[in-house]
Short mmCIF file of C-alpha atoms and ligand atoms in Angstrom, two decimals:
data_model
loop_
_atom_site.label_atom_id
_atom_site.label_comp_id
_atom_site.label_asym_id
_atom_site.label_seq_id
_atom_site.Cartn_x
_atom_site.Cartn_y
_atom_site.Cartn_z
CA UNK A 1 -7.24 18.37 2.87
CA UNK A 2 -6.59 15.21 4.88
CA UNK A 3 -4.18 12.54 3.63
CA UNK A 4 -4.83 9.03 4.95
CA UNK A 5 -2.30 6.24 4.66
CA UNK A 6 -4.25 2.98 4.39
CA UNK A 7 -2.36 -0.19 5.16
CA UNK A 8 -2.63 -3.68 6.62
CA UNK A 9 -1.29 -7.19 6.20
CA UNK A 10 -2.01 -9.72 3.47
CA UNK A 11 -5.76 -10.21 2.86
CA UNK A 12 -6.63 -7.81 5.68
CA UNK A 13 -9.10 -6.02 3.42
CA UNK A 14 -7.11 -2.98 2.23
CA UNK A 15 -8.41 -3.16 -1.32
CA UNK A 16 -11.97 -3.74 -0.17
CA UNK A 17 -11.69 -0.71 2.13
CA UNK A 18 -10.01 1.35 -0.61
CA UNK A 19 -12.80 0.59 -3.10
CA UNK A 20 -15.38 1.67 -0.55
CA UNK A 21 -13.55 4.92 0.25
CA UNK A 22 -13.25 5.63 -3.48
CA UNK A 23 -17.04 5.28 -3.77
CA UNK A 24 -17.37 7.75 -0.92
CA UNK A 25 -15.39 10.25 -2.96
CA UNK A 26 -11.85 9.90 -1.65
CA UNK A 27 -9.06 10.65 -4.11
CA UNK A 28 -7.24 7.31 -4.26
CA UNK A 29 -3.55 6.71 -4.81
CA UNK A 30 -2.44 3.09 -5.13
CA UNK A 31 1.23 2.65 -4.17
CA UNK A 32 1.21 -0.79 -5.80
CA UNK A 33 0.33 0.79 -9.15
CA UNK A 34 3.02 3.44 -8.70
CA UNK A 35 5.40 0.57 -7.97
CA UNK A 36 4.69 -0.83 -11.42
CA UNK A 37 5.70 2.47 -13.03
CA UNK A 38 8.68 3.25 -10.83
CA UNK A 39 11.27 1.33 -12.90
CA UNK A 40 10.10 2.57 -16.30
CA UNK A 41 12.89 3.57 -18.65
CA UNK A 42 13.62 7.27 -18.17
CA UNK A 43 12.71 7.27 -14.49
CA UNK A 44 15.53 7.73 -11.94
CA UNK A 45 15.02 4.24 -10.47
CA UNK A 46 15.67 2.60 -13.86
CA UNK A 47 19.37 3.51 -14.01
CA UNK A 48 19.88 2.77 -10.34
CA UNK A 49 18.33 -0.70 -10.65
CA UNK A 50 20.45 -1.50 -13.70
CA UNK A 51 23.60 -0.26 -11.91
CA UNK A 52 22.78 -2.34 -8.83
CA UNK A 53 21.54 -5.55 -10.45
CA UNK A 54 23.20 -5.70 -13.88
CA UNK A 55 22.31 -5.08 -17.54
CA UNK A 56 20.56 -8.44 -17.80
CA UNK A 57 17.56 -7.05 -15.90
CA UNK A 58 16.75 -5.03 -19.04
CA UNK A 59 14.49 -6.97 -21.40
CA UNK A 60 14.38 -6.84 -25.21
CA UNK A 61 11.81 -4.05 -25.03
CA UNK A 62 14.25 -1.79 -23.15
CA UNK A 63 12.24 -1.99 -19.94
CA UNK A 64 13.13 -3.71 -16.67
CA UNK A 65 12.06 -7.36 -16.83
CA UNK A 66 10.34 -7.69 -13.46
CA UNK A 67 10.60 -11.48 -13.56
CA UNK A 68 14.40 -11.38 -13.93
CA UNK A 69 14.65 -8.68 -11.26
CA UNK A 70 12.38 -10.67 -8.97
CA UNK A 71 14.61 -13.73 -9.41
CA UNK A 72 17.64 -11.70 -8.28
CA UNK A 73 16.07 -10.60 -5.00
CA UNK A 74 14.02 -13.72 -4.23
CA UNK A 75 15.08 -15.32 -0.97
CA UNK A 76 17.75 -12.70 -0.23
CA UNK A 77 16.75 -10.11 2.38
CA UNK A 78 19.93 -8.11 1.62
CA UNK A 79 19.20 -7.91 -2.12
CA UNK A 80 15.54 -7.15 -1.47
CA UNK A 81 16.59 -4.29 0.80
CA UNK A 82 18.90 -3.01 -1.92
CA UNK A 83 15.93 -2.91 -4.28
CA UNK A 84 13.46 -1.35 -1.85
CA UNK A 85 16.08 1.27 -0.89
CA UNK A 86 15.93 2.33 -4.54
CA UNK A 87 12.21 1.89 -5.16
CA UNK A 88 10.49 3.11 -2.00
CA UNK A 89 11.82 6.70 -2.00
CA UNK A 90 10.91 6.99 -5.68
CA UNK A 91 7.40 5.60 -5.12
CA UNK A 92 6.98 8.06 -2.24
CA UNK A 93 8.11 10.93 -4.49
CA UNK A 94 5.51 9.88 -7.09
CA UNK A 95 2.82 9.66 -4.38
CA UNK A 96 3.73 13.11 -3.03
CA UNK A 97 3.47 14.51 -6.55
CA UNK A 98 -0.02 12.99 -6.91
CA UNK A 99 -1.04 14.30 -3.51
CA UNK A 100 0.02 17.78 -4.65
CA UNK A 101 -2.08 17.44 -7.81
CA UNK A 102 -5.08 16.27 -5.76
CA UNK A 103 -4.66 19.31 -3.53
CA UNK A 104 -4.58 21.60 -6.59
CA UNK A 105 -7.75 19.89 -7.86
CA UNK A 106 -9.50 20.70 -4.58
CA UNK A 107 -9.66 17.17 -3.14
CA UNK A 108 -10.70 17.08 0.50
CA UNK A 109 -9.63 13.52 1.38
CA UNK A 110 -6.77 11.63 -0.24
CA UNK A 111 -6.16 7.96 0.54
CA UNK A 112 -2.73 6.48 -0.14
CA UNK A 113 -3.24 2.71 -0.16
CA UNK A 114 0.13 1.12 0.54
CA UNK A 115 0.82 -2.38 1.85
CA UNK A 116 4.36 -1.24 2.68
CA UNK A 117 3.41 2.09 4.28
CA UNK A 118 4.96 1.26 7.66
CA UNK A 119 7.84 -0.88 6.38
CA UNK A 120 8.83 2.03 4.11
CA UNK A 121 8.41 4.50 6.97
CA UNK A 122 5.94 6.73 5.16
CA UNK A 123 3.79 7.37 8.23
CA UNK A 124 5.11 10.90 8.63
CA UNK A 125 4.17 11.69 5.01
CA UNK A 126 0.45 11.23 5.71
CA UNK A 127 -1.83 12.93 8.23
CA UNK A 128 -3.37 9.72 9.57
CA UNK A 129 -2.42 6.04 9.43
CA UNK A 130 -5.38 3.67 9.09
CA UNK A 131 -4.60 0.00 9.66
CA UNK A 132 -7.04 -2.64 8.48
CA UNK A 133 -6.53 -5.67 10.72
CA UNK A 134 -7.73 -9.27 10.86
CA UNK A 135 -6.47 -12.16 12.96
CA UNK A 136 -3.82 -14.22 11.12
CA UNK A 137 -6.18 -17.24 10.92
CA UNK A 138 -8.75 -15.14 9.06
CA UNK A 139 -6.11 -13.63 6.78
CA UNK A 140 -5.00 -17.16 5.98
CA UNK A 141 -8.54 -18.31 5.21
CA UNK A 142 -9.39 -15.27 3.06
CA UNK A 143 -6.08 -15.28 1.17
CA UNK A 144 -6.26 -18.99 0.32
CA UNK A 145 -9.91 -18.65 -0.76
CA UNK A 146 -9.12 -15.59 -2.90
CA UNK A 147 -5.85 -16.70 -4.50
CA UNK A 148 -6.26 -20.48 -4.52
CA UNK A 149 -2.75 -20.85 -3.08
CA UNK A 150 -1.68 -23.27 -0.40
CA UNK A 151 -1.75 -22.35 3.26
CA UNK A 152 2.01 -22.75 3.80
CA UNK A 153 2.81 -20.08 1.20
CA UNK A 154 0.37 -17.63 2.76
CA UNK A 155 1.56 -18.44 6.28
CA UNK A 156 5.16 -17.75 5.21
CA UNK A 157 4.10 -14.32 3.95
CA UNK A 158 2.19 -13.61 7.16
CA UNK A 159 5.24 -14.60 9.23
CA UNK A 160 7.52 -12.34 7.16
CA UNK A 161 5.24 -9.31 7.61
CA UNK A 162 4.88 -6.91 10.51
CA UNK A 163 2.55 -8.31 13.15
CA UNK A 164 -0.83 -6.76 13.89
CA UNK A 165 0.55 -5.52 17.21
CA UNK A 166 3.39 -3.71 15.44
CA UNK A 167 0.97 -2.08 12.99
CA UNK A 168 -1.55 -1.17 15.66
CA UNK A 169 1.20 0.51 17.72
CA UNK A 170 1.75 3.00 14.87
CA UNK A 171 -1.87 3.35 13.72
CA UNK A 172 -4.02 6.40 14.34
CA UNK A 173 -7.10 4.38 13.41
CA UNK A 174 -7.49 0.60 13.57
CA UNK A 175 -10.24 -0.85 11.39
CA UNK A 176 -11.02 -4.36 12.60
CA UNK A 177 -12.15 -6.41 9.60
CA UNK A 178 -12.93 -9.63 11.44
CA UNK A 179 -16.66 -9.29 10.77
CA UNK A 180 -18.80 -8.97 7.66
CA UNK A 181 -18.17 -6.54 4.81
CA UNK A 182 -21.20 -4.55 6.02
CA UNK A 183 -19.50 -4.16 9.41
CA UNK A 184 -16.29 -3.04 7.71
CA UNK A 185 -18.20 -0.45 5.69
CA UNK A 186 -20.00 0.90 8.74
CA UNK A 187 -16.66 1.40 10.57
CA UNK A 188 -15.32 3.15 7.48
CA UNK A 189 -18.45 5.34 7.36
CA UNK A 190 -17.76 6.58 10.88
CA UNK A 191 -14.12 7.42 10.17
CA UNK A 192 -15.02 8.91 6.79
CA UNK A 193 -17.55 11.21 8.45
CA UNK A 194 -14.93 12.34 10.99
CA UNK A 195 -12.23 13.19 8.42
CA UNK A 196 -14.71 14.86 6.06
CA UNK A 197 -15.86 17.11 8.89
CA UNK A 198 -12.24 17.84 9.86
CA UNK A 199 -11.26 18.72 6.31
CA UNK A 200 -14.32 20.95 5.79
CA UNK A 201 -13.60 22.72 9.08
CA UNK A 202 -9.97 23.25 8.10
CA UNK A 203 -11.08 24.70 4.76
CA UNK A 204 -13.60 27.14 6.26
P1 LIG B 1 -3.66 -8.18 -0.33
O1 LIG B 1 -2.78 -7.13 0.25
O2 LIG B 1 -3.25 -9.54 0.07
O3 LIG B 1 -3.87 -8.03 -1.81
P2 LIG B 1 -6.01 -6.86 0.81
O4 LIG B 1 -5.56 -6.42 2.16
O5 LIG B 1 -6.12 -5.81 -0.26
O6 LIG B 1 -5.15 -8.07 0.34
P3 LIG B 1 -8.69 -7.68 0.08
O7 LIG B 1 -8.27 -8.19 -1.26
O8 LIG B 1 -9.49 -6.44 0.16
O9 LIG B 1 -7.41 -7.57 1.04
O10 LIG B 1 -9.47 -8.81 0.87
C1 LIG B 1 -8.96 -10.15 0.92
C2 LIG B 1 -10.09 -11.12 0.57
O11 LIG B 1 -11.01 -11.12 1.65
C3 LIG B 1 -10.87 -10.72 -0.68
O12 LIG B 1 -11.28 -11.90 -1.33
C4 LIG B 1 -12.08 -9.97 -0.10
O13 LIG B 1 -13.21 -10.06 -0.94
C5 LIG B 1 -12.30 -10.72 1.20
N1 LIG B 1 -12.85 -9.88 2.28
C6 LIG B 1 -12.42 -8.67 2.66
N2 LIG B 1 -13.14 -8.21 3.70
C7 LIG B 1 -14.05 -9.17 3.98
C8 LIG B 1 -15.10 -9.30 4.96
N3 LIG B 1 -15.32 -8.36 5.87
N4 LIG B 1 -15.84 -10.41 4.95
C9 LIG B 1 -15.60 -11.40 4.04
N5 LIG B 1 -14.65 -11.35 3.09
C10 LIG B 1 -13.86 -10.25 3.06
#
């Protein structure tokens, strides 16, 4: 089995690539979705978040109120780090558990889609890092068209992220998504073929 970590900056095309790889038959794990479950009551991160940020982050329903929690970390890199130091290891543990289940189910290719893959330092937990990359101008254009938000907000997020050069330096595979979707899919086809062959060879 081959485990791919799929990442990239805002509006680089991660989700588009992930949907395509799912159609090809990859077992998909979405770190964003795990991130929505990580603070659920009963999970280890719940108590740690409450201890770190106060009882008022717990809503009337007994769950973490993500809006209140978001307000506490907004604009404070130190507080945000405090939160990600709690959340990221837990999300990784959940992903590793899912990877184990996929292995037991006989999956040949698993794709962990994670915007924060490199920031969270998960590259050694996957076999290959695939970075989807577009020039910042194109990310800006695609993000504003998709989300209907203003350019300054998107630009601020681009500036706060790792640069393409930093991502590419760590990547095993760089998928340039500066062209059409068809071009993106054909690059993915080539890489998909390579990993499928590798995983079949390893299994034989
Ligand atoms: P984010 O992390 O910001 O959610 P993402 O990396 O998952 O973004 P997508 O949502 O896949 O990126 O793509 C961003 C936008 O660009 C979407 O509206 C998508 O349809 C569009 N898009 C992606 N790839 C292409 C392409 N090759 N040509 C034209 N539009 C594209």
